[in-house]
Short mmCIF file of C-alpha atoms in Angstrom, two decimals:
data_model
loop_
_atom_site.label_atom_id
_atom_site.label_comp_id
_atom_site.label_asym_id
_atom_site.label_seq_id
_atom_site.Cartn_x
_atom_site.Cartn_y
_atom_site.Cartn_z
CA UNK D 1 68.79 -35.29 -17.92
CA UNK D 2 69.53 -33.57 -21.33
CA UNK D 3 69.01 -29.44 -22.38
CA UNK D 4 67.70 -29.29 -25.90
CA UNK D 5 70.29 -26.75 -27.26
CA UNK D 6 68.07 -25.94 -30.13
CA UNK D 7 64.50 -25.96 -28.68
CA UNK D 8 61.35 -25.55 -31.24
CA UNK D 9 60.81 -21.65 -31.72
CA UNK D 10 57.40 -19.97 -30.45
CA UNK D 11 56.43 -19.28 -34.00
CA UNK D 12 56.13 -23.10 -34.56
CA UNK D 13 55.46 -24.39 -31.43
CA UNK D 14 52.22 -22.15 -32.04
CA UNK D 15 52.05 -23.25 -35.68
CA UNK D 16 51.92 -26.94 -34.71
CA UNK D 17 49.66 -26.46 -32.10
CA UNK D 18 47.20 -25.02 -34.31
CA UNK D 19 47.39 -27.45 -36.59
CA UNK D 20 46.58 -30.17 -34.16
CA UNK D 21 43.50 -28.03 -32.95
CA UNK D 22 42.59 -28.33 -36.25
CA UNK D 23 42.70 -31.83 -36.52
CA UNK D 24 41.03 -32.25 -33.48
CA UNK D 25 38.42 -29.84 -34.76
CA UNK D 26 38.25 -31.75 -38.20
CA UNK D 27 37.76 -35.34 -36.64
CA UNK D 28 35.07 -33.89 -34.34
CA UNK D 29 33.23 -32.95 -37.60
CA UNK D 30 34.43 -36.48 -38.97
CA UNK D 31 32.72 -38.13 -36.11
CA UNK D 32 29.34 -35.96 -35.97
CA UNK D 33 29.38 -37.55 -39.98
CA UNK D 34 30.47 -40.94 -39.10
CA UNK D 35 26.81 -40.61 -36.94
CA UNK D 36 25.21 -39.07 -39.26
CA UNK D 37 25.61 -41.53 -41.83
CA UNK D 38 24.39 -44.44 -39.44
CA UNK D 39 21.69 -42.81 -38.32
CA UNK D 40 20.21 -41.26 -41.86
CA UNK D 41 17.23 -42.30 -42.90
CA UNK D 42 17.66 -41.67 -46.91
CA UNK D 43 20.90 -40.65 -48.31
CA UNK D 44 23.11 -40.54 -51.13
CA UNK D 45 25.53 -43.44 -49.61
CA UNK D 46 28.52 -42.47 -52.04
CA UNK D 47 28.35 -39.03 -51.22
CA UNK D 48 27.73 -39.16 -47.48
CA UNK D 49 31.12 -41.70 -47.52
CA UNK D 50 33.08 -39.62 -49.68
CA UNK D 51 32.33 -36.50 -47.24
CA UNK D 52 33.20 -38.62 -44.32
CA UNK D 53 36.13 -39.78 -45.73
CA UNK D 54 37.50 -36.29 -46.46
CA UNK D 55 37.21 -35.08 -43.37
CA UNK D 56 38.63 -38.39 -41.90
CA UNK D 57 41.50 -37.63 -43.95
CA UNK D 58 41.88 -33.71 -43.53
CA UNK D 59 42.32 -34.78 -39.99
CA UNK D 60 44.54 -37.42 -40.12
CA UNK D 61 47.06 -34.95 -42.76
CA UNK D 62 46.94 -31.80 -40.07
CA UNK D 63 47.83 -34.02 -36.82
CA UNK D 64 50.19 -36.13 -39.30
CA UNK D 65 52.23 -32.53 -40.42
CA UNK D 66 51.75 -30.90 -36.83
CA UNK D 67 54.24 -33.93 -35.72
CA UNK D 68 56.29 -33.78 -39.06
CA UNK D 69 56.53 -29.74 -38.36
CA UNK D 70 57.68 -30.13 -34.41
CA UNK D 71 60.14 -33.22 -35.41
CA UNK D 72 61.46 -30.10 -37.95
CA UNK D 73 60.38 -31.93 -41.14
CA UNK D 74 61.02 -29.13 -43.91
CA UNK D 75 59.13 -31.19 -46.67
CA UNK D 76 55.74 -30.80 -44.23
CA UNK D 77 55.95 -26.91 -44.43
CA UNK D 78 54.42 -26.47 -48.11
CA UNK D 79 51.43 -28.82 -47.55
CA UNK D 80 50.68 -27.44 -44.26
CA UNK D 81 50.15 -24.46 -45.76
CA UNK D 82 48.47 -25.23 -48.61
CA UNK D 83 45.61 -26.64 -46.27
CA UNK D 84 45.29 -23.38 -44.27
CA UNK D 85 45.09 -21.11 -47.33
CA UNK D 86 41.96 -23.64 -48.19
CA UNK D 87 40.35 -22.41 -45.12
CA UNK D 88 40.30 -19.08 -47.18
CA UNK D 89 37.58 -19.87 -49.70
CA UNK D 90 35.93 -21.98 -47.39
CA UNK D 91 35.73 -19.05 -45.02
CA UNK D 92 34.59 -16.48 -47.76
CA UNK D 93 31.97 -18.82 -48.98
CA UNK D 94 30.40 -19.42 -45.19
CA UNK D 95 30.36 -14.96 -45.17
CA UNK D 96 28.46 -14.95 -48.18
CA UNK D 97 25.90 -17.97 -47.14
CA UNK D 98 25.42 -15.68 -44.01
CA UNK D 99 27.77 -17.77 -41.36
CA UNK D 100 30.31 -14.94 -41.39
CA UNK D 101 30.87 -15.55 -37.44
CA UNK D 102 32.65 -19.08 -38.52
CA UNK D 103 33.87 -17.91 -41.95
CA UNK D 104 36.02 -14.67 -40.56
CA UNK D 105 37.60 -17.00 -37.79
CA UNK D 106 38.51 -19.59 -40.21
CA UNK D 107 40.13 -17.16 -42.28
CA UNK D 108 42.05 -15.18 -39.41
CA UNK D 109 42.84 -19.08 -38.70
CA UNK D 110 43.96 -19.80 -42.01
CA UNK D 111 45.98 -16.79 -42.83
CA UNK D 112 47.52 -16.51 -39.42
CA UNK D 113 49.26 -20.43 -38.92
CA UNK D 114 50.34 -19.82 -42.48
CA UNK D 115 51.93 -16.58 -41.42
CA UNK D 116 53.68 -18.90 -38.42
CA UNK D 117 54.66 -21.35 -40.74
CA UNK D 118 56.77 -18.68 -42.91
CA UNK D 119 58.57 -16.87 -39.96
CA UNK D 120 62.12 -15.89 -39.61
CA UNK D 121 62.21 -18.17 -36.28
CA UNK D 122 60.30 -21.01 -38.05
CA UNK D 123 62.15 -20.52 -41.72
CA UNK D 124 65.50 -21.30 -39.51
CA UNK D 125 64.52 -23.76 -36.97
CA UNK D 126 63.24 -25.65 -40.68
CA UNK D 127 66.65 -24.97 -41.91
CA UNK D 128 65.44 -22.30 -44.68
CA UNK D 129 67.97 -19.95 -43.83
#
């Protein structure tokens, strides 16, 4: 049996975690559109596959830099947090269409695994000393 002398800090244990609730999140949304697209009865085909494939991607980048982040990948910091400060405007537009219950969360989401992602404990367990 082998102790990890190093083990992954809280801050991005959390950080990753998030991220692959995210993903998970994401490729539910990526499935409900997979269906939808089937099952439409008039549609703009391009569109409706360029959503889907968005989201199919989206999903497939947060799960891909949650495991880059816990194998301590430096390079998948920036990106990761690039896609969480998108969940800003995304979450100001929903409070201004009137979905503010979803848009506030996705913001406190947004801005809070970014805060993870630039912690003291994560900045050195990423070697950013």
């Amino acid at each position: 049996m082998t102790i990890d002398s190093d083990p992954v800090p809280a801050t991005l244990h959390w950080a990753v975690r998030l991220l692959r609730a995210e993903a998970v999140a994401l490729g539910l949304v990526a499935a409900w559109l997979i269906w939808s697209d089937l099952t439409a009865r008039s549609t703009d085909l391009t569109s409706a596959l360029w959503v889907t494939a968005f989201a199919v991607a989206g999903a497939a980048a947060l799960w891909a830099l949650g495991g880059a982040l816990v194998r301590r990948r430096a390079g998948a910091r920036a990106p990761a947090i690039v896609l969480q400060l998108m969940l800003l405007p995304l979450g100001w537009y929903m409070i201004q269409g009137g979905l503010g219950w979803l848009g506030l969360p996705l913001i406190v989401l947004g801005l809070g695994v970014s805060g993870l992602l630039v912690s003291s404990p994560t900045n050195r367990a990423l070697g950013f000393d």
